[in-house]
């Protein structure tokens, strides 16, 4: 209990970064709609799984209703069918509930609570959790988008530097403004958890008070299933574990619904697994197993989706051109191997906010209505004193590079999309109407 309490206090300090960032003005969306940034929502969940969901649904009901409607519109535009009809057809053609009930039954109750709390149909909120499953079951029109999601890394403890895992979470631009952190209080065997997500969704990534963290990257090229455990449930199921070995065991035991790469961290260690419906394959980019990184193309797992396998046969490898994922992967590799003084928050931050390629940067600003963008960045410090650093909606600072970092105590998480060079980076305090003291009291009471 003492360890969990300390984790909450450290998180309260770290979270201020995200709240401060959200107070600056944002660029107009390319669709012509000028939207002001919402404050990063922090929702405290406690009690039974159903009650946690009920709190989530009630607290963010307005946001959930709004985002679900936008999502349905996006489904209609993408698949040329009414959003509700798409949801109904997708759930009829897939069967994920048995795996959720088997491996993460608490989450099924939590999803039911979100639906009841937001007064939305259960089937709608269930389908809303199937972010990756919709992507990987879609045809080529969505495969291209799925290949442009997320850049992640992990570095094991070295000397006095603790282990870290970190990620730029890249999602569709219509999810902007709904960034949320779930603070899930310990209950029974459930450890304290902090989860980065959006309103109505159970998890994008996160860590727990036992210093277990997880990040995920879509691998749409790998074989998926119309049953199995969805990605969001795998993330939350992993965060229920209290040791890295148990987390790895869980990842290997479940049947995976979607092709996905997972970077796990726990204590002093980090590891990476490429997962498909038929295989779970460990991946290390180099012989140095203390450093892992990944984007959105498989490098170890050859359990390919049939459509992708056929496409590979037609590709002349000698003439193949590097795409979005390959270019971001190379950027991660170059930056991590050039770290001469070890890895810390500053060096990870610099990597996450980089624009080494103007066309395919690690940090992706909003450029068009349907484009993916860097929805948020997380850095997880894994040690006896774990810390969770989060910054949402990162590219707005391109318009004002004098307000790119917020310093709280001895740590910081700058906006990764703040500027294109270190020379432009200015460590000036951002003003915010939110009360830091009130935030600390809320978490440290």
Short mmCIF file of C-alpha atoms in Angstrom, two decimals:
data_model
loop_
_atom_site.label_atom_id
_atom_site.label_comp_id
_atom_site.label_asym_id
_atom_site.label_seq_id
_atom_site.Cartn_x
_atom_site.Cartn_y
_atom_site.Cartn_z
CA UNK A 1 0.00 0.00 0.00
CA UNK A 2 2.84 2.39 0.82
CA UNK A 3 4.44 1.71 -2.55
CA UNK A 4 1.15 2.40 -4.35
CA UNK A 5 0.68 5.66 -2.42
CA UNK A 6 4.14 6.85 -3.43
CA UNK A 7 3.40 5.95 -7.04
CA UNK A 8 0.28 8.10 -6.98
CA UNK A 9 2.15 11.09 -5.56
CA UNK A 10 4.87 10.85 -8.21
CA UNK A 11 2.24 10.50 -10.91
CA UNK A 12 0.48 13.64 -9.69
CA UNK A 13 3.67 15.62 -10.24
CA UNK A 14 4.35 14.03 -13.62
CA UNK A 15 0.83 14.46 -14.94
CA UNK A 16 1.08 18.22 -14.59
CA UNK A 17 3.02 18.23 -17.88
CA UNK A 18 -0.01 17.03 -19.76
CA UNK A 19 -2.37 19.45 -18.05
CA UNK A 20 -0.11 22.38 -18.73
CA UNK A 21 0.35 21.48 -22.37
CA UNK A 22 -3.37 21.30 -22.91
CA UNK A 23 -3.80 24.94 -21.98
CA UNK A 24 -2.04 26.42 -25.00
CA UNK A 25 -3.91 27.30 -28.17
CA UNK A 26 -3.95 24.79 -30.99
CA UNK A 27 -3.66 25.01 -34.74
CA UNK A 28 -6.86 24.94 -36.74
CA UNK A 29 -7.72 21.49 -38.01
CA UNK A 30 -7.19 21.00 -41.72
CA UNK A 31 -10.89 20.30 -42.16
CA UNK A 32 -11.49 23.98 -41.47
CA UNK A 33 -13.03 23.46 -38.05
CA UNK A 34 -11.31 25.46 -35.34
CA UNK A 35 -11.42 23.46 -32.12
CA UNK A 36 -9.91 24.61 -28.85
CA UNK A 37 -8.00 21.96 -26.91
CA UNK A 38 -9.83 20.34 -24.04
CA UNK A 39 -8.11 19.82 -20.73
CA UNK A 40 -6.57 16.38 -20.37
CA UNK A 41 -9.18 14.49 -18.40
CA UNK A 42 -8.06 12.44 -15.40
CA UNK A 43 -10.72 10.01 -14.22
CA UNK A 44 -10.28 8.12 -10.95
CA UNK A 45 -11.82 4.65 -11.10
CA UNK A 46 -12.39 2.54 -8.00
CA UNK A 47 -14.48 -0.34 -6.75
CA UNK A 48 -15.67 -3.34 -8.72
CA UNK A 49 -14.93 -3.61 -12.45
CA UNK A 50 -18.53 -2.68 -13.28
CA UNK A 51 -18.38 0.30 -10.93
CA UNK A 52 -15.11 1.45 -12.51
CA UNK A 53 -16.81 1.41 -15.89
CA UNK A 54 -19.86 3.16 -14.50
CA UNK A 55 -17.69 5.99 -13.15
CA UNK A 56 -15.89 6.25 -16.50
CA UNK A 57 -19.16 6.36 -18.42
CA UNK A 58 -20.90 8.84 -16.14
CA UNK A 59 -17.92 11.16 -15.75
CA UNK A 60 -17.19 11.38 -19.47
CA UNK A 61 -20.69 10.83 -20.82
CA UNK A 62 -20.73 14.01 -22.89
CA UNK A 63 -17.31 13.26 -24.40
CA UNK A 64 -18.15 9.60 -25.07
CA UNK A 65 -21.42 10.42 -26.82
CA UNK A 66 -19.70 13.05 -28.94
CA UNK A 67 -16.70 10.89 -29.86
CA UNK A 68 -18.80 7.82 -30.65
CA UNK A 69 -20.89 9.90 -33.05
CA UNK A 70 -17.74 11.22 -34.76
CA UNK A 71 -16.41 7.66 -34.92
CA UNK A 72 -19.62 6.40 -36.53
CA UNK A 73 -19.41 9.17 -39.11
CA UNK A 74 -15.83 8.14 -39.84
CA UNK A 75 -16.90 4.51 -40.24
CA UNK A 76 -19.62 5.57 -42.66
CA UNK A 77 -17.21 7.66 -44.73
CA UNK A 78 -14.56 4.93 -44.74
CA UNK A 79 -16.72 1.90 -45.49
CA UNK A 80 -19.62 3.57 -47.30
CA UNK A 81 -22.19 2.14 -44.93
CA UNK A 82 -24.18 3.56 -42.02
CA UNK A 83 -22.12 3.50 -38.82
CA UNK A 84 -24.68 1.54 -36.79
CA UNK A 85 -25.06 -1.00 -39.59
CA UNK A 86 -21.28 -1.41 -39.75
CA UNK A 87 -21.09 -2.04 -35.99
CA UNK A 88 -23.89 -4.62 -36.14
CA UNK A 89 -22.35 -6.43 -39.11
CA UNK A 90 -18.85 -6.38 -37.61
CA UNK A 91 -19.98 -7.89 -34.32
CA UNK A 92 -21.96 -10.59 -36.16
CA UNK A 93 -18.93 -11.54 -38.25
CA UNK A 94 -16.53 -11.65 -35.29
CA UNK A 95 -16.60 -13.34 -31.90
CA UNK A 96 -14.32 -11.67 -29.35
CA UNK A 97 -16.53 -11.90 -26.27
CA UNK A 98 -15.64 -15.54 -25.37
CA UNK A 99 -11.92 -14.67 -25.21
CA UNK A 100 -12.63 -11.53 -23.18
CA UNK A 101 -14.78 -13.58 -20.82
CA UNK A 102 -12.08 -16.26 -20.51
CA UNK A 103 -8.95 -14.13 -20.08
CA UNK A 104 -10.16 -10.75 -18.79
CA UNK A 105 -13.72 -11.20 -17.46
CA UNK A 106 -13.45 -8.08 -15.32
CA UNK A 107 -13.04 -5.98 -18.45
CA UNK A 108 -16.30 -7.25 -19.91
CA UNK A 109 -18.02 -5.94 -16.80
CA UNK A 110 -16.10 -2.67 -17.02
CA UNK A 111 -17.18 -2.21 -20.64
CA UNK A 112 -20.77 -2.89 -19.59
CA UNK A 113 -20.37 -0.23 -16.90
CA UNK A 114 -19.08 2.31 -19.44
CA UNK A 115 -22.12 1.62 -21.62
CA UNK A 116 -24.56 2.00 -18.74
CA UNK A 117 -22.81 5.08 -17.36
CA UNK A 118 -22.78 6.85 -20.73
CA UNK A 119 -26.29 5.58 -21.60
CA UNK A 120 -24.99 4.05 -24.80
CA UNK A 121 -25.86 0.59 -26.21
CA UNK A 122 -23.53 -2.14 -24.96
CA UNK A 123 -22.80 -3.37 -28.50
CA UNK A 124 -21.71 0.13 -29.53
CA UNK A 125 -19.30 0.50 -26.61
CA UNK A 126 -18.01 -3.05 -27.12
CA UNK A 127 -17.26 -2.31 -30.79
CA UNK A 128 -15.68 0.98 -29.72
CA UNK A 129 -13.02 -1.06 -27.87
CA UNK A 130 -12.12 -2.96 -31.07
CA UNK A 131 -9.89 -0.26 -32.53
CA UNK A 132 -7.15 -2.51 -33.90
CA UNK A 133 -9.55 -5.32 -34.74
CA UNK A 134 -11.46 -3.06 -37.11
CA UNK A 135 -8.20 -1.83 -38.65
CA UNK A 136 -6.77 -5.30 -39.31
CA UNK A 137 -10.03 -6.76 -40.60
CA UNK A 138 -10.43 -3.90 -43.05
CA UNK A 139 -9.29 -4.05 -46.65
CA UNK A 140 -6.46 -2.07 -48.21
CA UNK A 141 -8.24 1.25 -47.72
CA UNK A 142 -7.50 0.94 -44.00
CA UNK A 143 -4.33 -1.18 -44.08
CA UNK A 144 -2.35 1.83 -45.29
CA UNK A 145 -3.53 3.89 -42.33
CA UNK A 146 -2.86 1.04 -39.89
CA UNK A 147 0.74 0.95 -41.09
CA UNK A 148 1.24 4.52 -39.89
CA UNK A 149 0.47 4.07 -36.21
CA UNK A 150 2.89 4.53 -33.34
CA UNK A 151 6.60 4.49 -32.60
CA UNK A 152 7.77 2.77 -29.42
CA UNK A 153 11.00 2.05 -27.57
CA UNK A 154 12.37 0.44 -24.45
CA UNK A 155 15.72 0.69 -22.69
CA UNK A 156 16.81 -1.55 -19.80
CA UNK A 157 18.42 -0.26 -16.62
CA UNK A 158 22.06 0.67 -17.10
CA UNK A 159 24.17 1.92 -14.22
CA UNK A 160 22.27 4.62 -12.38
CA UNK A 161 19.78 5.06 -15.23
CA UNK A 162 16.53 3.15 -14.66
CA UNK A 163 14.66 1.22 -17.33
CA UNK A 164 12.22 3.11 -19.55
CA UNK A 165 9.59 2.32 -22.12
CA UNK A 166 8.02 5.07 -24.20
CA UNK A 167 5.70 5.63 -27.11
CA UNK A 168 4.20 8.12 -29.50
CA UNK A 169 0.59 6.99 -29.82
CA UNK A 170 -0.55 7.85 -33.34
CA UNK A 171 -4.30 7.76 -34.00
CA UNK A 172 -6.84 9.28 -36.37
CA UNK A 173 -7.17 13.03 -36.05
CA UNK A 174 -10.87 12.87 -35.15
CA UNK A 175 -9.89 11.52 -31.71
CA UNK A 176 -8.02 14.73 -30.90
CA UNK A 177 -9.35 16.55 -27.85
CA UNK A 178 -10.58 13.40 -26.11
CA UNK A 179 -7.24 12.43 -24.52
CA UNK A 180 -7.81 10.88 -21.09
CA UNK A 181 -5.86 9.29 -18.25
CA UNK A 182 -7.55 6.61 -16.17
CA UNK A 183 -6.29 6.35 -12.61
CA UNK A 184 -7.45 2.90 -11.56
CA UNK A 185 -7.16 2.37 -7.83
CA UNK A 186 -5.95 -0.88 -6.33
CA UNK A 187 -8.71 -3.31 -5.41
CA UNK A 188 -8.10 -6.85 -4.17
CA UNK A 189 -5.45 -8.38 -6.46
CA UNK A 190 -5.69 -5.47 -8.89
CA UNK A 191 -2.64 -3.16 -8.65
CA UNK A 192 -2.83 0.60 -8.99
CA UNK A 193 -2.79 1.54 -12.67
CA UNK A 194 -2.45 4.61 -14.85
CA UNK A 195 -3.70 4.25 -18.40
CA UNK A 196 -3.45 6.69 -21.30
CA UNK A 197 -6.50 6.48 -23.55
CA UNK A 198 -9.42 8.46 -24.97
CA UNK A 199 -12.94 8.87 -23.61
CA UNK A 200 -14.87 5.60 -23.55
CA UNK A 201 -11.87 3.36 -24.39
CA UNK A 202 -10.33 1.05 -21.80
CA UNK A 203 -6.63 1.36 -22.76
CA UNK A 204 -4.09 2.58 -25.30
CA UNK A 205 -1.04 2.00 -23.07
CA UNK A 206 -0.15 2.22 -19.41
CA UNK A 207 1.76 1.10 -16.35
CA UNK A 208 1.03 -0.09 -12.85
CA UNK A 209 2.44 0.51 -9.39
CA UNK A 210 4.52 -2.68 -9.62
CA UNK A 211 6.56 -1.03 -12.38
CA UNK A 212 4.99 -3.07 -15.19
CA UNK A 213 4.46 -1.04 -18.36
CA UNK A 214 3.19 -1.82 -21.85
CA UNK A 215 3.11 -0.06 -25.23
CA UNK A 216 1.52 -1.41 -28.42
CA UNK A 217 2.09 -0.94 -32.17
CA UNK A 218 -0.23 -2.22 -34.89
CA UNK A 219 1.17 -4.93 -37.21
CA UNK A 220 -1.66 -5.25 -39.72
CA UNK A 221 0.50 -7.46 -41.96
CA UNK A 222 0.31 -10.35 -39.48
CA UNK A 223 -2.45 -12.92 -39.35
CA UNK A 224 -5.44 -11.86 -37.31
CA UNK A 225 -8.48 -13.74 -36.12
CA UNK A 226 -12.18 -13.07 -35.93
CA UNK A 227 -11.98 -14.34 -32.39
CA UNK A 228 -9.26 -14.04 -29.77
CA UNK A 229 -8.43 -11.35 -27.24
CA UNK A 230 -8.57 -7.73 -28.50
CA UNK A 231 -5.57 -5.45 -28.11
CA UNK A 232 -7.15 -3.13 -25.52
CA UNK A 233 -7.94 -6.14 -23.32
CA UNK A 234 -4.39 -7.49 -23.69
CA UNK A 235 -3.01 -4.14 -22.51
CA UNK A 236 -5.24 -4.05 -19.45
CA UNK A 237 -4.74 -7.76 -18.79
CA UNK A 238 -0.99 -7.21 -18.78
CA UNK A 239 -1.36 -4.38 -16.28
CA UNK A 240 -3.12 -6.78 -13.90
CA UNK A 241 0.17 -8.69 -13.60
CA UNK A 242 2.64 -7.85 -10.87
CA UNK A 243 5.87 -9.26 -12.37
CA UNK A 244 7.37 -9.03 -15.84
CA UNK A 245 7.57 -12.82 -16.10
CA UNK A 246 3.84 -13.10 -15.41
CA UNK A 247 3.14 -10.38 -17.98
CA UNK A 248 5.18 -12.27 -20.61
CA UNK A 249 3.43 -15.53 -19.71
CA UNK A 250 0.04 -13.86 -20.19
CA UNK A 251 1.10 -12.46 -23.57
CA UNK A 252 2.17 -15.94 -24.71
CA UNK A 253 -0.89 -17.76 -23.37
CA UNK A 254 -3.71 -15.79 -24.96
CA UNK A 255 -4.93 -16.10 -28.51
CA UNK A 256 -4.33 -12.75 -30.18
CA UNK A 257 -7.15 -11.21 -32.18
CA UNK A 258 -4.89 -8.76 -34.01
CA UNK A 259 -1.35 -8.53 -35.30
CA UNK A 260 0.43 -6.35 -32.78
CA UNK A 261 3.84 -5.53 -31.39
CA UNK A 262 4.11 -5.15 -27.62
CA UNK A 263 6.97 -3.51 -25.77
CA UNK A 264 6.95 -4.61 -22.13
CA UNK A 265 8.97 -3.31 -19.25
CA UNK A 266 9.29 -4.38 -15.65
CA UNK A 267 11.86 -3.58 -13.00
CA UNK A 268 15.25 -3.42 -14.72
CA UNK A 269 14.24 -5.18 -17.94
CA UNK A 270 12.53 -4.47 -21.26
CA UNK A 271 11.42 -6.84 -24.02
CA UNK A 272 9.53 -6.86 -27.30
CA UNK A 273 7.12 -9.38 -28.85
CA UNK A 274 5.53 -9.51 -32.28
CA UNK A 275 2.17 -11.24 -31.88
CA UNK A 276 -0.19 -12.75 -34.44
CA UNK A 277 -3.13 -15.11 -34.28
CA UNK A 278 -0.74 -18.06 -34.53
CA UNK A 279 2.59 -16.94 -33.07
CA UNK A 280 4.24 -14.86 -30.37
CA UNK A 281 7.83 -14.12 -31.40
CA UNK A 282 10.41 -12.17 -29.36
CA UNK A 283 12.19 -9.41 -31.24
CA UNK A 284 15.42 -7.55 -30.58
CA UNK A 285 16.63 -5.08 -33.23
CA UNK A 286 20.32 -5.77 -32.54
CA UNK A 287 22.51 -8.08 -30.47
CA UNK A 288 22.13 -5.60 -27.61
CA UNK A 289 19.05 -6.97 -25.86
CA UNK A 290 18.93 -4.00 -23.48
CA UNK A 291 17.41 -1.77 -26.19
CA UNK A 292 14.23 -2.43 -28.17
CA UNK A 293 12.24 -0.28 -30.57
CA UNK A 294 9.51 -0.83 -33.12
CA UNK A 295 7.10 0.80 -35.53
CA UNK A 296 4.49 -0.88 -37.74
CA UNK A 297 6.03 -3.62 -39.88
CA UNK A 298 6.91 -7.17 -38.72
CA UNK A 299 10.58 -8.08 -38.46
CA UNK A 300 10.55 -11.41 -36.60
CA UNK A 301 7.10 -12.96 -36.95
CA UNK A 302 6.34 -14.54 -40.35
CA UNK A 303 2.76 -15.59 -39.56
CA UNK A 304 1.50 -13.26 -42.27
CA UNK A 305 -2.02 -12.33 -43.24
CA UNK A 306 -2.85 -14.14 -46.51
CA UNK A 307 -3.41 -10.91 -48.41
CA UNK A 308 -0.05 -9.53 -47.27
CA UNK A 309 1.74 -12.81 -48.02
CA UNK A 310 0.43 -12.70 -51.59
CA UNK A 311 1.55 -9.09 -51.96
CA UNK A 312 5.05 -9.97 -50.74
CA UNK A 313 5.46 -12.51 -53.53
CA UNK A 314 4.96 -9.75 -56.10
CA UNK A 315 7.48 -7.35 -54.57
CA UNK A 316 10.99 -7.11 -55.97
CA UNK A 317 13.00 -6.66 -52.77
CA UNK A 318 15.83 -5.05 -54.73
CA UNK A 319 13.48 -2.30 -55.90
CA UNK A 320 11.41 -1.95 -52.74
CA UNK A 321 11.09 1.59 -51.43
CA UNK A 322 11.09 2.27 -47.70
CA UNK A 323 7.69 3.34 -46.46
CA UNK A 324 6.40 5.29 -43.47
CA UNK A 325 7.05 2.57 -40.89
CA UNK A 326 10.52 1.67 -42.17
CA UNK A 327 11.64 5.30 -42.17
CA UNK A 328 10.44 5.86 -38.61
CA UNK A 329 12.13 2.63 -37.52
CA UNK A 330 15.42 3.81 -39.02
CA UNK A 331 15.08 7.13 -37.21
CA UNK A 332 14.56 5.35 -33.88
CA UNK A 333 17.56 3.14 -34.56
CA UNK A 334 19.84 6.04 -35.45
CA UNK A 335 18.87 8.07 -32.41
CA UNK A 336 19.11 5.26 -29.88
CA UNK A 337 22.49 4.00 -31.06
CA UNK A 338 23.92 7.52 -30.91
CA UNK A 339 23.15 8.01 -27.22
CA UNK A 340 26.64 8.23 -25.75
CA UNK A 341 25.69 9.23 -22.22
CA UNK A 342 22.96 6.71 -21.55
CA UNK A 343 19.21 7.13 -21.73
CA UNK A 344 17.13 9.46 -19.61
CA UNK A 345 13.86 11.36 -19.93
CA UNK A 346 15.50 14.14 -21.95
CA UNK A 347 17.00 11.82 -24.56
CA UNK A 348 13.76 9.86 -24.92
CA UNK A 349 11.82 13.10 -25.15
CA UNK A 350 14.13 14.30 -27.91
CA UNK A 351 13.54 11.08 -29.83
CA UNK A 352 9.77 11.25 -29.51
CA UNK A 353 9.61 14.85 -30.71
CA UNK A 354 11.94 14.32 -33.67
CA UNK A 355 11.29 15.18 -37.31
CA UNK A 356 14.28 13.45 -38.93
CA UNK A 357 12.11 12.82 -41.97
CA UNK A 358 9.85 15.69 -43.00
CA UNK A 359 7.52 13.27 -44.79
CA UNK A 360 7.48 10.46 -42.22
CA UNK A 361 8.52 11.90 -38.84
CA UNK A 362 8.36 10.07 -35.53
CA UNK A 363 6.21 12.93 -34.27
CA UNK A 364 3.23 13.44 -36.56
CA UNK A 365 1.30 16.72 -36.58
CA UNK A 366 -2.28 16.93 -37.81
CA UNK A 367 -2.22 17.63 -41.54
CA UNK A 368 -5.57 16.54 -42.90
CA UNK A 369 -8.97 15.47 -41.69
CA UNK A 370 -8.45 11.70 -41.92
CA UNK A 371 -4.71 11.57 -41.27
CA UNK A 372 -3.12 9.93 -38.28
CA UNK A 373 -1.30 12.19 -35.87
CA UNK A 374 0.58 11.93 -32.61
CA UNK A 375 -2.36 11.71 -30.24
CA UNK A 376 -0.03 11.76 -27.25
CA UNK A 377 3.33 10.70 -25.86
CA UNK A 378 4.06 8.61 -22.81
CA UNK A 379 7.34 7.93 -21.03
CA UNK A 380 7.30 5.30 -18.30
CA UNK A 381 10.12 5.20 -15.80
CA UNK A 382 10.38 1.66 -14.43
CA UNK A 383 12.03 1.34 -11.05
CA UNK A 384 11.23 1.00 -7.37
CA UNK A 385 9.88 4.52 -7.79
CA UNK A 386 7.95 4.30 -11.08
CA UNK A 387 6.79 7.42 -12.88
CA UNK A 388 4.28 7.89 -15.70
CA UNK A 389 4.79 10.97 -17.88
CA UNK A 390 2.16 11.94 -20.42
CA UNK A 391 1.70 14.81 -22.85
CA UNK A 392 -1.33 14.96 -25.17
CA UNK A 393 -1.88 16.78 -28.48
CA UNK A 394 1.69 17.60 -29.29
CA UNK A 395 1.95 19.58 -32.52
CA UNK A 396 0.13 22.76 -31.51
CA UNK A 397 3.39 24.25 -30.26
CA UNK A 398 4.75 24.43 -33.81
CA UNK A 399 3.04 27.80 -33.93
CA UNK A 400 4.70 29.03 -30.74
CA UNK A 401 8.07 27.47 -29.97
CA UNK A 402 8.64 29.66 -26.92
CA UNK A 403 6.18 27.61 -24.88
CA UNK A 404 7.29 24.07 -25.41
CA UNK A 405 8.21 22.70 -22.02
CA UNK A 406 6.82 22.72 -18.54
CA UNK A 407 9.14 22.00 -15.65
CA UNK A 408 7.72 20.48 -12.49
CA UNK A 409 10.12 19.48 -9.73
CA UNK A 410 13.12 17.78 -11.35
CA UNK A 411 11.35 16.08 -14.24
CA UNK A 412 9.70 17.20 -17.44
CA UNK A 413 8.04 15.94 -20.59
CA UNK A 414 8.27 18.47 -23.38
CA UNK A 415 5.96 18.49 -26.33
CA UNK A 416 7.66 16.10 -28.79
CA UNK A 417 6.24 18.01 -31.74
CA UNK A 418 7.18 21.33 -30.25
CA UNK A 419 9.94 22.27 -32.62
CA UNK A 420 12.09 20.93 -35.41
CA UNK A 421 15.45 21.42 -33.74
CA UNK A 422 16.93 21.51 -30.28
CA UNK A 423 17.93 25.13 -30.87
CA UNK A 424 14.25 26.11 -31.04
CA UNK A 425 13.48 24.38 -27.78
CA UNK A 426 12.90 26.83 -24.91
CA UNK A 427 12.28 25.69 -21.36
CA UNK A 428 9.71 28.26 -20.32
CA UNK A 429 6.87 27.61 -17.92
CA UNK A 430 3.42 27.33 -19.45
CA UNK A 431 0.61 29.08 -17.65
CA UNK A 432 -2.45 27.05 -16.84
CA UNK A 433 -5.75 27.80 -15.15
CA UNK A 434 -5.84 24.32 -13.63
CA UNK A 435 -4.76 24.22 -10.01
CA UNK A 436 -1.64 22.13 -9.50
CA UNK A 437 -2.30 22.05 -5.77
CA UNK A 438 -5.84 20.80 -6.32
CA UNK A 439 -4.49 18.11 -8.63
CA UNK A 440 -1.95 17.00 -6.02
CA UNK A 441 -4.61 16.94 -3.32
CA UNK A 442 -6.86 14.82 -5.51
CA UNK A 443 -4.16 12.17 -6.02
CA UNK A 444 -2.32 12.33 -2.71
CA UNK A 445 -5.19 12.49 -0.25
#
